Structures are given as C-alpha cells and as structure tokens.
Coordinates of C-alpha atoms in Angstrom, one line a residue:
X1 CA 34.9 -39.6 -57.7
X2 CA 35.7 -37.4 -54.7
X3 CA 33.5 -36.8 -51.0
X4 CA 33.2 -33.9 -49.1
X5 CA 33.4 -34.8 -45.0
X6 CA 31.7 -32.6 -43.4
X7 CA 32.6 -33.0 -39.2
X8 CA 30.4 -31.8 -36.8
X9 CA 31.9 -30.5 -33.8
X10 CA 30.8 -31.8 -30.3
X11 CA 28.7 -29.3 -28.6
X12 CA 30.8 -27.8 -26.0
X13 CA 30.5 -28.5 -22.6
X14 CA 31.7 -25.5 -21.1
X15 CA 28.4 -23.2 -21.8
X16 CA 26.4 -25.7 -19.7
X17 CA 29.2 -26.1 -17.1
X18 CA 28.9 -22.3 -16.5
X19 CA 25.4 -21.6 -17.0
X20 CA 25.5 -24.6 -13.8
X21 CA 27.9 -22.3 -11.8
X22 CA 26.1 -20.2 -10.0
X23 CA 23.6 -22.3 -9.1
X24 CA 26.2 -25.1 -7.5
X25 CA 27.4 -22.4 -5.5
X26 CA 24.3 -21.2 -4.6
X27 CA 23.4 -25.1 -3.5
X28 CA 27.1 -25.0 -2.2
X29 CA 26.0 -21.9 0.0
X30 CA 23.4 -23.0 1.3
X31 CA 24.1 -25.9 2.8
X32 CA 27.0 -23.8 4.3
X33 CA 24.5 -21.3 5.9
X34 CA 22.5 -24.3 7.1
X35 CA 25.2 -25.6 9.3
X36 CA 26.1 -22.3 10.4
X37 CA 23.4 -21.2 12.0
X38 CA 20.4 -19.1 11.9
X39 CA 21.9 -15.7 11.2
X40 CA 24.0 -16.6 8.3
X41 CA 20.7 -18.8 6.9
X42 CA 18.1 -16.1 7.5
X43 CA 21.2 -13.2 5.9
X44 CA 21.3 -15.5 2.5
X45 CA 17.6 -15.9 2.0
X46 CA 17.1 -12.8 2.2
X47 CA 19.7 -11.9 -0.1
X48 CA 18.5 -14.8 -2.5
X49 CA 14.9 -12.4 -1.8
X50 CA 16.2 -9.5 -3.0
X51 CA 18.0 -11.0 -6.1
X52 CA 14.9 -12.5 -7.0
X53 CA 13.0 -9.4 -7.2
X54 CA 15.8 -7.3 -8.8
X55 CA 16.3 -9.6 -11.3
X56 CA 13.1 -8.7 -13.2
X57 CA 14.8 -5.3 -13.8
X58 CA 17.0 -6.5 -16.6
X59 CA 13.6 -7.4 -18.5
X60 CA 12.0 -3.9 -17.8
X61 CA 11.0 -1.6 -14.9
X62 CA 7.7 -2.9 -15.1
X63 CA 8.6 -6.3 -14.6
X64 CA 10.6 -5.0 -11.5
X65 CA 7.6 -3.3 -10.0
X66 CA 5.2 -6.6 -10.3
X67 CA 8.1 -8.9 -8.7
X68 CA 7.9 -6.1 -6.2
X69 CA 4.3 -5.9 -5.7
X70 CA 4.2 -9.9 -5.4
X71 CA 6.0 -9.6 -2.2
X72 CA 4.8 -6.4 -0.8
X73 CA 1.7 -8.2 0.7
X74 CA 3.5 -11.0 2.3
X75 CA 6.1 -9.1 3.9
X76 CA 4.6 -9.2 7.3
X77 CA 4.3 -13.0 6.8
X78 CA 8.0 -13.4 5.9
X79 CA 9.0 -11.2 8.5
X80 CA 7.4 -13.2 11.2
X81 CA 8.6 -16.7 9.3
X82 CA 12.6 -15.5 10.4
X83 CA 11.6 -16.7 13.8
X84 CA 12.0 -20.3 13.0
X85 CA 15.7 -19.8 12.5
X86 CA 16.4 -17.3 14.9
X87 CA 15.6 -14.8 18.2
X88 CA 13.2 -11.7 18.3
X89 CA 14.7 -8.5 17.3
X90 CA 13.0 -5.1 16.6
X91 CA 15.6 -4.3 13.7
X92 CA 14.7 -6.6 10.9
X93 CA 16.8 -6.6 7.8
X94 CA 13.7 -7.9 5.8
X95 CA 12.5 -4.1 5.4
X96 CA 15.4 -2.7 3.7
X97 CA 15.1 -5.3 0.8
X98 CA 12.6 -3.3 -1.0
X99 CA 13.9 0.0 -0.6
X100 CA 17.3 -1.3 -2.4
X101 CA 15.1 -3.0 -5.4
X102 CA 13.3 0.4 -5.6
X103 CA 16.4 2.9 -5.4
X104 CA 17.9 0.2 -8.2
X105 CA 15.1 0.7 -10.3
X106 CA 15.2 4.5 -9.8
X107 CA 18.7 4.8 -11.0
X108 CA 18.0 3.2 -14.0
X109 CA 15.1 4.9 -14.9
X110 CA 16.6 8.4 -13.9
X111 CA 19.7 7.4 -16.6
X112 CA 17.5 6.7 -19.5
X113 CA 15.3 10.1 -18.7
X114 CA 17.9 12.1 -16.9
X115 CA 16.7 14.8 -15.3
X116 CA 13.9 15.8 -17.4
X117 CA 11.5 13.1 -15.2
X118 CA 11.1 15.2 -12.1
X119 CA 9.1 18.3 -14.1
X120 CA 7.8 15.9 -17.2
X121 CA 4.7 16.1 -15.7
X122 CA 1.6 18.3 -14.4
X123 CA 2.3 17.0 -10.6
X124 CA 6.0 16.3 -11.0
X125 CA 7.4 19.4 -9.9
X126 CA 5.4 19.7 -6.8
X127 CA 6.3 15.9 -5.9
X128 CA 10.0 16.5 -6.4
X129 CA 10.0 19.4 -4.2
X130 CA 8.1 17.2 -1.5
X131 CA 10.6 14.6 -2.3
X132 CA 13.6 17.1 -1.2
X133 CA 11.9 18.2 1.7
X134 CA 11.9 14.3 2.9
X135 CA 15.4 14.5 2.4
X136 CA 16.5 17.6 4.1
X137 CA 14.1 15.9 7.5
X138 CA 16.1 13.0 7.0
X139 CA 18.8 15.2 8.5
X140 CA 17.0 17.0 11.3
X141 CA 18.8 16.9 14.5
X142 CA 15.1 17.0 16.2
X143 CA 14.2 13.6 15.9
X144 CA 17.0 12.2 17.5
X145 CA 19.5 11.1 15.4
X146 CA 20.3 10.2 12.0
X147 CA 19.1 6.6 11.8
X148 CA 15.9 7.6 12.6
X149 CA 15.9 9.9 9.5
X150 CA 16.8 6.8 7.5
X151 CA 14.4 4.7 8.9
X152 CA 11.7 7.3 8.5
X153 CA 12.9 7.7 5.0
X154 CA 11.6 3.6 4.2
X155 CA 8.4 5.1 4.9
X156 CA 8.2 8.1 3.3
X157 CA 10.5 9.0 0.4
X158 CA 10.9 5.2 -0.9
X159 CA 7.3 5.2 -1.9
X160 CA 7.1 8.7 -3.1
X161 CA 9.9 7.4 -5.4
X162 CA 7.0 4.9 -7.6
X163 CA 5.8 8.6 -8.3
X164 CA 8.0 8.7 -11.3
X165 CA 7.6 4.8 -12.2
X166 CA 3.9 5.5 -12.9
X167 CA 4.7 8.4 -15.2
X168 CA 6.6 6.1 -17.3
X169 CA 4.4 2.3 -17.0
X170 CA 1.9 2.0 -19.5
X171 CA -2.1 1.9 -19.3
X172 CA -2.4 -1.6 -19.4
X173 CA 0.3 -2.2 -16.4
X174 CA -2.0 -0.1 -14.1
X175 CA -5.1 -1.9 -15.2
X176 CA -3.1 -5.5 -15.0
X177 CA -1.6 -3.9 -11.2
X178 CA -5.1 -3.7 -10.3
X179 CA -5.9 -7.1 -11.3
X180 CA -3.3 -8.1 -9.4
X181 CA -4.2 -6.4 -6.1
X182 CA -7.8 -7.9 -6.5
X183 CA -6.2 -11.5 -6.7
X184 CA -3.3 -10.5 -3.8
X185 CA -6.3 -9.8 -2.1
X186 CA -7.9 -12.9 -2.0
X187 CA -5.0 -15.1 -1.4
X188 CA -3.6 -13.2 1.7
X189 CA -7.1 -12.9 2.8
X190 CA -7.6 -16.6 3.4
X191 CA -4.6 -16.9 5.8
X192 CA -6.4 -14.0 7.6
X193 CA -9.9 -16.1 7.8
X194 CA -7.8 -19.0 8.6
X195 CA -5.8 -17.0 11.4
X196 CA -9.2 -15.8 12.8
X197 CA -10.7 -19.4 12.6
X198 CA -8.0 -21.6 14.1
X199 CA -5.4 -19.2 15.4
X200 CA -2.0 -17.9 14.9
X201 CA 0.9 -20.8 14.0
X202 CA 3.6 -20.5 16.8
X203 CA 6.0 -18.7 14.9
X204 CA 3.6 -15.8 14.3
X205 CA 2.3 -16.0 18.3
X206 CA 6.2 -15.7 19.1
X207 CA 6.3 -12.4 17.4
X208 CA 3.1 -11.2 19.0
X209 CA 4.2 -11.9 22.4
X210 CA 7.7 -10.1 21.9
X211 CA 6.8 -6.9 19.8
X212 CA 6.1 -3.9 21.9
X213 CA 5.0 -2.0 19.2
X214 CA 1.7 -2.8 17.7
X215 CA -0.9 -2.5 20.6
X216 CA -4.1 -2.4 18.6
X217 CA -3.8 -6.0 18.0
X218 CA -6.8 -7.2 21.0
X219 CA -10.3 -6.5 19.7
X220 CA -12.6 -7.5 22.9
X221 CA -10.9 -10.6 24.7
X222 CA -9.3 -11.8 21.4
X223 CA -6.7 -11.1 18.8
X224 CA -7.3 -9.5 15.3
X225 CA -6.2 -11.1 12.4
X226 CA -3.0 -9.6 10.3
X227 CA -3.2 -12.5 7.3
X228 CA 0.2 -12.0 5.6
X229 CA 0.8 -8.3 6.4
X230 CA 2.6 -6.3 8.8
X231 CA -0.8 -5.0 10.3
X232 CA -4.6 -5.3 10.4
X233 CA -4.7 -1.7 9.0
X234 CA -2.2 -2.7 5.6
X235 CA -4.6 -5.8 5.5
X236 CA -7.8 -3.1 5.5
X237 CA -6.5 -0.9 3.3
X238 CA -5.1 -3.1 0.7
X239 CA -8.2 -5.5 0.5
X240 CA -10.5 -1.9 0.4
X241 CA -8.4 -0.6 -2.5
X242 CA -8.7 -4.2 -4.0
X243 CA -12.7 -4.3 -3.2
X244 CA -13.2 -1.0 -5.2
X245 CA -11.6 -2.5 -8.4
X246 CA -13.7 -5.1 -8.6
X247 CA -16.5 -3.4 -8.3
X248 CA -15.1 -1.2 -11.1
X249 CA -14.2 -4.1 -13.0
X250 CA -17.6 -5.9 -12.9
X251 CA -19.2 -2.4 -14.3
X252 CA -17.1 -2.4 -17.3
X253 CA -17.2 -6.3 -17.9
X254 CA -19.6 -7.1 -21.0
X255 CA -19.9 -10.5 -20.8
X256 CA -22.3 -11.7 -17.8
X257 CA -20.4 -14.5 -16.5
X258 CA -17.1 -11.9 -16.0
X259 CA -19.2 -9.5 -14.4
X260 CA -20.4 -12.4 -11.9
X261 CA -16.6 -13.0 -11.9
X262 CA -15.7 -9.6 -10.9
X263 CA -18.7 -9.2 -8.2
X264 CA -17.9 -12.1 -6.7
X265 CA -14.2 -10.9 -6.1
X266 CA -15.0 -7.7 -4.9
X267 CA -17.9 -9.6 -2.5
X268 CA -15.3 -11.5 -1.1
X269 CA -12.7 -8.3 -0.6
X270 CA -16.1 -7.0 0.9
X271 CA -16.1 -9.3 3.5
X272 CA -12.3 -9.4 3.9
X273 CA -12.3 -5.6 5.1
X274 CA -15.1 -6.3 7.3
X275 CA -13.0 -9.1 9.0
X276 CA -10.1 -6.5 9.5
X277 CA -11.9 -4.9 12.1
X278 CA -10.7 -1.5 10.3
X279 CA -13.7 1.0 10.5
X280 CA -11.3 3.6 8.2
X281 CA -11.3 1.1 5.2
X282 CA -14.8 0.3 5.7
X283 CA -15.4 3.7 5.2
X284 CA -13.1 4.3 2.6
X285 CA -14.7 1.2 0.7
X286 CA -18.4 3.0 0.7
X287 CA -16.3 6.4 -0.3
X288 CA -14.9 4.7 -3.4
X289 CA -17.7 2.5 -4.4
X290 CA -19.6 5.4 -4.5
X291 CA -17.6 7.6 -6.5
X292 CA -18.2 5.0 -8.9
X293 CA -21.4 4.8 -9.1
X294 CA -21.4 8.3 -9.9
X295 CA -18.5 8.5 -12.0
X296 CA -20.6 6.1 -14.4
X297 CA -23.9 9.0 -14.9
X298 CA -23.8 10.7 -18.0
X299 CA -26.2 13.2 -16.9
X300 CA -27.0 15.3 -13.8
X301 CA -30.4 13.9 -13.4
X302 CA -28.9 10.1 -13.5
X303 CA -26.4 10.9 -10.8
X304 CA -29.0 12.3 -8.9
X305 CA -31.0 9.1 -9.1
X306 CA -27.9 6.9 -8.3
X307 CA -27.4 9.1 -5.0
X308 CA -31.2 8.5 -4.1
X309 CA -30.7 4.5 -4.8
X310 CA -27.8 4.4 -2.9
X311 CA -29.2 6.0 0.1
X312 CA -32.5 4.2 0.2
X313 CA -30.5 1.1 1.9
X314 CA -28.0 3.1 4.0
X315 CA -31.1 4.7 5.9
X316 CA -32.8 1.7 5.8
X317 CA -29.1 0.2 7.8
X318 CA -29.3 3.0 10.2
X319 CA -32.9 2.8 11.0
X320 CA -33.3 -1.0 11.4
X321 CA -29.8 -2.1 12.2
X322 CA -29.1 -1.7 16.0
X323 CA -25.3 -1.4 17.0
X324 CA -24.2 -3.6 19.3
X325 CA -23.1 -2.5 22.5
X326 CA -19.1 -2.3 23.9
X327 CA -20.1 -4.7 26.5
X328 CA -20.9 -6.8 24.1
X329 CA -17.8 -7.3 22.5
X330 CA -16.2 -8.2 25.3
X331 CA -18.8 -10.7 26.7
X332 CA -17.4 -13.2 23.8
X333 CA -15.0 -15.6 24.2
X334 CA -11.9 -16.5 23.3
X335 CA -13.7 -18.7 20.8
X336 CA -15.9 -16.5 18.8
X337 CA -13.1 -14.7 17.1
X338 CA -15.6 -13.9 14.0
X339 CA -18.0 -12.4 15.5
X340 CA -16.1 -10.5 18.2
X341 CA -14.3 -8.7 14.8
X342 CA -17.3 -8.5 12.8
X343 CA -19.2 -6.6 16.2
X344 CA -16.4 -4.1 16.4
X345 CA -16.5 -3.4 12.8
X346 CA -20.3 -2.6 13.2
X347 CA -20.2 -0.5 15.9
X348 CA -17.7 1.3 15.0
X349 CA -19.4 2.1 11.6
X350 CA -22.8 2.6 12.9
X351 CA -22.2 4.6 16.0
X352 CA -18.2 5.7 14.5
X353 CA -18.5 9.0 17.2
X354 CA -19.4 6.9 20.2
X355 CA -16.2 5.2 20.1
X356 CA -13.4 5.4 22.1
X357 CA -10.3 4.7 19.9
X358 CA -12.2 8.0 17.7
X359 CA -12.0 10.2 21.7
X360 CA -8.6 9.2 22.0
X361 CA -7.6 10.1 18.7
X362 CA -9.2 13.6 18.6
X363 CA -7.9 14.2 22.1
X364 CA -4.3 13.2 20.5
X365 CA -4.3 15.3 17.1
X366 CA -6.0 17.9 19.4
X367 CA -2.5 17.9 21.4
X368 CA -0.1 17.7 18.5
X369 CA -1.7 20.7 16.4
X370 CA -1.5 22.9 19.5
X371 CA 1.4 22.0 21.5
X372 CA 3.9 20.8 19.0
X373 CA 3.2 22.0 15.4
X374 CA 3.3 25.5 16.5
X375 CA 6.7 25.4 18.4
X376 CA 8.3 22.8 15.2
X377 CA 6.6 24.8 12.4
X378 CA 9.5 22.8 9.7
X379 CA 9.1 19.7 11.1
X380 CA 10.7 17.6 13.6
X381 CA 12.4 15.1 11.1
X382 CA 11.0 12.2 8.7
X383 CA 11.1 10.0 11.2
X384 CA 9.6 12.0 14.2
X385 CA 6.4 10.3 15.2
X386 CA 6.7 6.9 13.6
X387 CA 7.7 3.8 14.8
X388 CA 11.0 4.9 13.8
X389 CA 11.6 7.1 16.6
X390 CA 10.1 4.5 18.6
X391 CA 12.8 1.8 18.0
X392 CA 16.0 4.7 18.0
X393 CA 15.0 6.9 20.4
X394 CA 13.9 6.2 23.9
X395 CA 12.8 9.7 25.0
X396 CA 10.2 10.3 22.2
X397 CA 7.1 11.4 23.5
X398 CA 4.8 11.4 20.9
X399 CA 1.6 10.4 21.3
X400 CA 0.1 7.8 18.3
X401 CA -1.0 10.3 14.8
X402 CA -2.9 8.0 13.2
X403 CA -3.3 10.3 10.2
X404 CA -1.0 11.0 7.2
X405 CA -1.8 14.4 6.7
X406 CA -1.0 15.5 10.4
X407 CA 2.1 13.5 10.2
X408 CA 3.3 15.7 7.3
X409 CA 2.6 18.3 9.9
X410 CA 4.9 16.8 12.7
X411 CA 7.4 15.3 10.3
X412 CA 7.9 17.9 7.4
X413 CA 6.0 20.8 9.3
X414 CA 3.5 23.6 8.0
X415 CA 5.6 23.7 3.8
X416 CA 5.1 19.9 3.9
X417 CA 1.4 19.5 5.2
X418 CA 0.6 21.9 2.6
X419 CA 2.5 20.6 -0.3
X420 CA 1.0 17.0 0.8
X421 CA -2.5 18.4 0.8
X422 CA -2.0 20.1 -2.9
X423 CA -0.5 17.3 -4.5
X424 CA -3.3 14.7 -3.3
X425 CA -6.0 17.3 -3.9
X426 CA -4.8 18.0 -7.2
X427 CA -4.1 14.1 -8.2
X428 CA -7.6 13.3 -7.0
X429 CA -9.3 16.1 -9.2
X430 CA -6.7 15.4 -12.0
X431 CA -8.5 11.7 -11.9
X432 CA -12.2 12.8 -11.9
X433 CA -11.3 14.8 -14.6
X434 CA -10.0 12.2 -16.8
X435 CA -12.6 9.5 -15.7
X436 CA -15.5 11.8 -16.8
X437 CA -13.7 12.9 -20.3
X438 CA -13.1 9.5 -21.1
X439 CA -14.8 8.3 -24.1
X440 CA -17.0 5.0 -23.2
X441 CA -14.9 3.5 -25.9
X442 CA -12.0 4.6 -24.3
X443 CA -9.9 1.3 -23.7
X444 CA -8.6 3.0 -20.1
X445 CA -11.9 4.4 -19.2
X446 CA -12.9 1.7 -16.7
X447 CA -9.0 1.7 -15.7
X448 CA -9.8 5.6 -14.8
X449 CA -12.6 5.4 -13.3
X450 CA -11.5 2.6 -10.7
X451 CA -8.3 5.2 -9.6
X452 CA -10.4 7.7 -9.4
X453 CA -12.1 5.7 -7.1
X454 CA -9.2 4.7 -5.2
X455 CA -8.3 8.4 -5.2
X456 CA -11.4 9.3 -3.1
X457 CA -10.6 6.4 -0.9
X458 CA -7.3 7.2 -0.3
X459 CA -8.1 10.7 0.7
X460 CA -10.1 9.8 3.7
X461 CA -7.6 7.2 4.5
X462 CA -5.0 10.3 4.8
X463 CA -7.1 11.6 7.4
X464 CA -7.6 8.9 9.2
X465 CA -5.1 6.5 9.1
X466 CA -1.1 6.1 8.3
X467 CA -1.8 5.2 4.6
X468 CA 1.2 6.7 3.5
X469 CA 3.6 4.8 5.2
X470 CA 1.9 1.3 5.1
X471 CA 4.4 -1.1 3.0
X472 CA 2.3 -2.3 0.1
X473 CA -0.1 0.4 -0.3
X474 CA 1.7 3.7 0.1
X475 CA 3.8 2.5 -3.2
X476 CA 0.9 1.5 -5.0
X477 CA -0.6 5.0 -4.4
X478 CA 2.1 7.1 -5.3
X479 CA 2.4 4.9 -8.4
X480 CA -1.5 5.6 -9.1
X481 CA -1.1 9.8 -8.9
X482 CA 2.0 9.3 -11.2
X483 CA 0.0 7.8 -14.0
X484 CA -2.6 10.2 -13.5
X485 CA -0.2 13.1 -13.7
X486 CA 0.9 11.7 -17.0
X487 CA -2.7 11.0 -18.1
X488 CA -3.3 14.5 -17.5
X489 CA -0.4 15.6 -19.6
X490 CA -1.4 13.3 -22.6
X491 CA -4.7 14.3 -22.1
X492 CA -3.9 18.1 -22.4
X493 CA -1.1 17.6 -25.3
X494 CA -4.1 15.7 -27.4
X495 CA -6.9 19.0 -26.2
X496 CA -3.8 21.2 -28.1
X497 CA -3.7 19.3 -31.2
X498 CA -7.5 19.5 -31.9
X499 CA -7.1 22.9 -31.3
X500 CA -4.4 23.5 -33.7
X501 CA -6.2 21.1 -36.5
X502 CA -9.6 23.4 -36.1

C-alpha cells in the first residue's frame, strides 16, 4: 500500500509585505510632513491629489477624465482649504495639478493614434491650427514675459486639449458626463446656499480679504456666494450648463417618476443660477432651454406653437413683474444675503441695459477694439489680459474683457478671433444638425439634443463672459465640440454607405 503527500506550500508573505509598501511610506510621509510644517504638508497632498487623479489613467482615458471632472468643481474650495496650513499667496501650486493629469492623458492618447488625431475629424484641423496659435502666443515678448505665456496657457490651450479626448470617448460617457455635472451641480450648490445663509468659514474669509484679484465679489452691502468654485461666474456657468441637461433629460425620460426626477434637478440648478447673481448664465439658461424646446418639433407649425407658448409667460414677466430699483439693493442688510442676490439677478435680467456693470463693459470692449486690437493685430500673447498678466506683470494696463471672443482678439489677435468664431459656429451648427437627424429611437438622440443645447448656451456665454478660461467648464466644452466633430464624421461616413448600397 503506498500514499501520495501532497504539501501545500505556505502562502508567501512577501506579495502582501509589498503590496503594504507604498502605503507605510505614504503613512511614513505623512507624519513627516506633519511635523514639518505647512509647506511640506500642503506640497504632499497635493501630490497625493494629483496621483489620485492620474491613477485612473491606467484603467482608461475615460476613467481619467471623470477623476478629473470630480475635482474640477471643487477646486476653488480646495484652494482656499491650503490656508489652514499655511500663509496667502497669489501663486498656488493647486492649478497646475490638472494641467499635468491632462498633458499625461494627451500623451497617451496621441501614442496610440499618433498623429492621425489632430485632422481625424470635421473640426480637428481647424482646432489644431488654433491650438498652435496658443503656442506660438505663449512666446510673445508682448505680454511681458514668458511665465505669463505659461500661465495663460492653463487657461487656454489645456482645455482646448479635451478637444481630441471627446473625439475618442464614447456616446454613453458624454451622456454619463452630463449626469454627472447635473449631480456636481447640486452638491457644490448647497455649500453655496449654505455660504449665502450663514456665511463664509474663516478659512474662506481669509482668502477673501487677501486676494486682490476678484472684485465682483460685493453684490449691494453683502458678499456673493462662490460654493466650491473659484468664482461666482464658474458656479453660474456650470450649474446653467447642468440646469439645461436636466431639462433635456426629463424630456426624454419615459417613466413619470424619472421625469419628476429630472425636473426636480434641473428646478433646483434653476434656482442655483439664480442665487449666483450671474445675469450671463441666467440668460444663457433661457437660450438653451429654449433650443430645446425647439429642437424637440417635428414640424414647422409645432415649433411655431412652442415659440408662441413660450412667449406667452415671458411677456406676461415683463409686463407684470416690476424690476427693483439699484437703491434697493443696497438698502438691505448685511443679513438679507438671499434676497439682496436674488434682486440683482432680477434687475439685471429685466432691465439687463440699465445696468451699470453692462455701461462699463461696453465702454471697456469699446476701448480694446479701437485702441489696442488695431495696433496688436496677432495678438499680444496667451496670457495678455487675464489674470495672468495680472499676477507677473505689474505694468499691464488692461482694462477687464469679460468676453471670450474679444479675448481671442487681444490674446491671439484678428487669425485667432476668427478661427475661434468658425470653430464654435461650425460646432454649434454641426450639433443642430445631428440633434434634428437623429432618429427618436436614436439611443444618443436626447444626448444630442442636450449639447446642442449647451452649444447655444455657450455661444452667448463667449460673448459675454470668460467661459473659455473658467476651470471646470472650459474643459467640458471643448470636450463637447470634440464629440460633436466625431458625430459629424460618423454621421457623414454612415450618409456614404446608404448611398453606395442604393
């Protein structure tokens, strides 16, 4: 009679002891930067910040671009949170974190398409040529010097650079990244309501008191709200662009408890862009929800009626709605934060060319078109106007743009503002075009219909207002016209196939 012994080897403990490694050290680090200070504390979370949203790249670009869109919106929050550990500064190291995630993801998107990516699409060619123009004004001697190229460059060509990420995500990432912004939207919009209500925490007051660069922040005798973001006008634009895709989403829900779902989200956006105090995204909100409307009549005679319902109650607004005076405004408190916000909004929608901030701006782009433009017809460098050349160079004289197509103008001169202008004409038409060819069975249609929505928004947010440049917005735009450019291309490649079957 014989056995076989069969021994088991002892699981090794050397995977687990090295799979517990990095994290020691990390532990081991930390409690190092702790006792060091503030500066070597505040220099490791960040760069545990960073790692945490590059990480996602080894899974797939998209999962890259939602760890990046998860912080976007709190930026401004985080930003102002350094000041527990340590003193003011204008220079924060907490912008640059995205740009490096972004340029990551670039490179390794541009090794598995090469070079083929920057013409593979309708709008692709024109975009890369914008794209080099950024970087030649990177370099222009005119602003001032070169880190004010390179700062300008965070605001400009990083975000131009999610271009070429939406020509490769797929259609369910752009519906899931609008989902996203609806739910973003909420969230961050509490801690404005809560800002408004009971004030800013000290941390954020500290930041408030030192900065020297955001002056729009008193609305009458009080202080608008920011909730997580680096301004009221990112707050505005973000919740507006949010707003519109709930709206969209509740007209494609079929069951009725999602569609109250959906309008109840884009209800509370509503109110959340009303609270901003931003007349542009109020009116960029009743730009895009109207495009909607439209974009969902089949026929001329049923757009014609939706135009007649939906001016029916904005007469009815302007007849029997009275716009409350500036003195007004500034008659409230300190205390009556809500309505002091919710009274600028009105009058500035109601009675939007009776307004100063509207004078000073026309008296401003008035100046820049005909006393600087003409004599810098290429530009005066990507960072001329911004609050880059603000922070590097002390004898800019600049007076505030407050529109991204003029500061194509300034920045990139006369080729620029004209490429700009094409591009987003063409992306916006590009996105009626598919939203009224889609098919109502069409699993994108409602997806198509909400950015051409946005697209209309965003147009009139280029005139008036720095859209472009805001931190979580100007990404998600640039990601939006590179999906459509692709949708465009599929679209057409499909058109030749029927054409070849018949």
């Amino acid at each position: 009679m014989s056995g076989i012994v069969q021994i088991q080897p002892r699981p090794s403990q050397r995977s687990a002891l090295l799979w517990l490694a990095p994290l020691q050290a990390a532990a081991v680090f930390t409690v190092l930067a702790i006792i060091s200070g503030g500066q070597t504390l505040r220099a490791w979370l960040l760069g545990a910040l960073m790692w945490v949203m590059a990480l996602p790249l080894l899974v797939s670009l998209e999962a890259g671009l939602v760890a990046m869109m998860l912080f976007e919106p709190v930026r401004g929050l985080v930003r102002r949170a350094q000041y527990l550990l340590v003193d003011y500064t204008s220079q924060d190291p907490i912008h640059v974190l995205t740009p490096i995630v972004t340029l990551l993801a670039f490179a390794l998107l541009l090794k598995s398409q090469r070079l083929s990516m920057f013409r593979a699409t309708p709008l692709a060619g024109w975009v890369s040529l914008l794209g080099l123009i950024y970087f030649v004004q990177i370099f222009n001697p005119l602003q001032g010097g070169l880190a004010v190229g390179l700062s300008g460059a965070m605001f400009a060509l990083v975000p131009l650079i999610w271009f070429y990420f939406g020509q490769s995500v797929k259609d369910e990432f752009i519906k899931n990244a609008l989902r996203l912004m609806v739910a973003l939207g909420i969230v961050t919009s509490l801690y404005g309501v809560y800002q408004l209500l009971f004030g800013y925490p000290g941390f954020e007051q500290y930041w408030i008191d030192n900065t020297e660069f955001y002056n729009s922040i008193a609305v009458g005798h009080i202080e608008r709200s920011l909730a997580t973001f680096s301004s009221a006008e990112e707050w505005g634009r973000y919740t507006e662009i949010g707003a519109i895709a709930a709206f969209g989403f509740a007209a494609g829900a079929k069951r009725v408890q999602v569609r109250a779902s959906w309008i109840f989200c884009a209800l509370t956006l509503t109110g959340a862009v009303l609270l901003t105090g931003q007349r542009a995204a109020v009116f960029g909100l009743i730009v895009g929800f109207a495009a909607l409307v439209l974009l969902g009549a089949r026929s001329l005679p049923s757009a014609m009626a939706r135009v007649a319902l939906m001016l029916v109650p904005a007469l009815l607004l302007v007849v029997f709605l009275k716009a409350p005076a500036q003195e007004e405004m500034w008659s409230n408190d300190e205390t009556q934060t809500v309505s002091t916000v919710l009274s600028h909004t009105q009058r500035g929608v109601l009675k939007p060319t009776e307004e100063e901030s509207l004078q000073e701006r026309l008296k401003n782009w008035s100046y820049l078109l005909t006393s600087v433009v003409p004599y810098r017809p290429l530009g005066a460098g990507l960072g001329a106007g911004s609050l880059s050349e603000a922070r590097f160079n002390r004898d800019a004289d600049f007076p505030p743009i407050d529109s991204s197509i003029l500061s194509h103008a300034i920045t990139c001169g006369i080729p620029g503002l004209l490429l700009f202008v094409w591009i987003l004409s063409r992306a916006t038409c590009f996105s009626f075009r598919a939203a009224h060819r889609a098919p109502p069975d069409d699993r994108s249609a409602i997806t198509k219909r909400i950015i051409a929505a946005v697209m209309c928004a965003l147009v009139l947010n280029a005139v008036f207002g720095l859209t472009f440049t805001l931190y979580s917005v100007a990404p998600l735009a640039w990601l939006f016209m590179g999906w459509i450019s692709a949708e465009t291309l599929r679209a057409r490649r499909e058109g030749e196939r029927e054409t070849m079957v018949i």
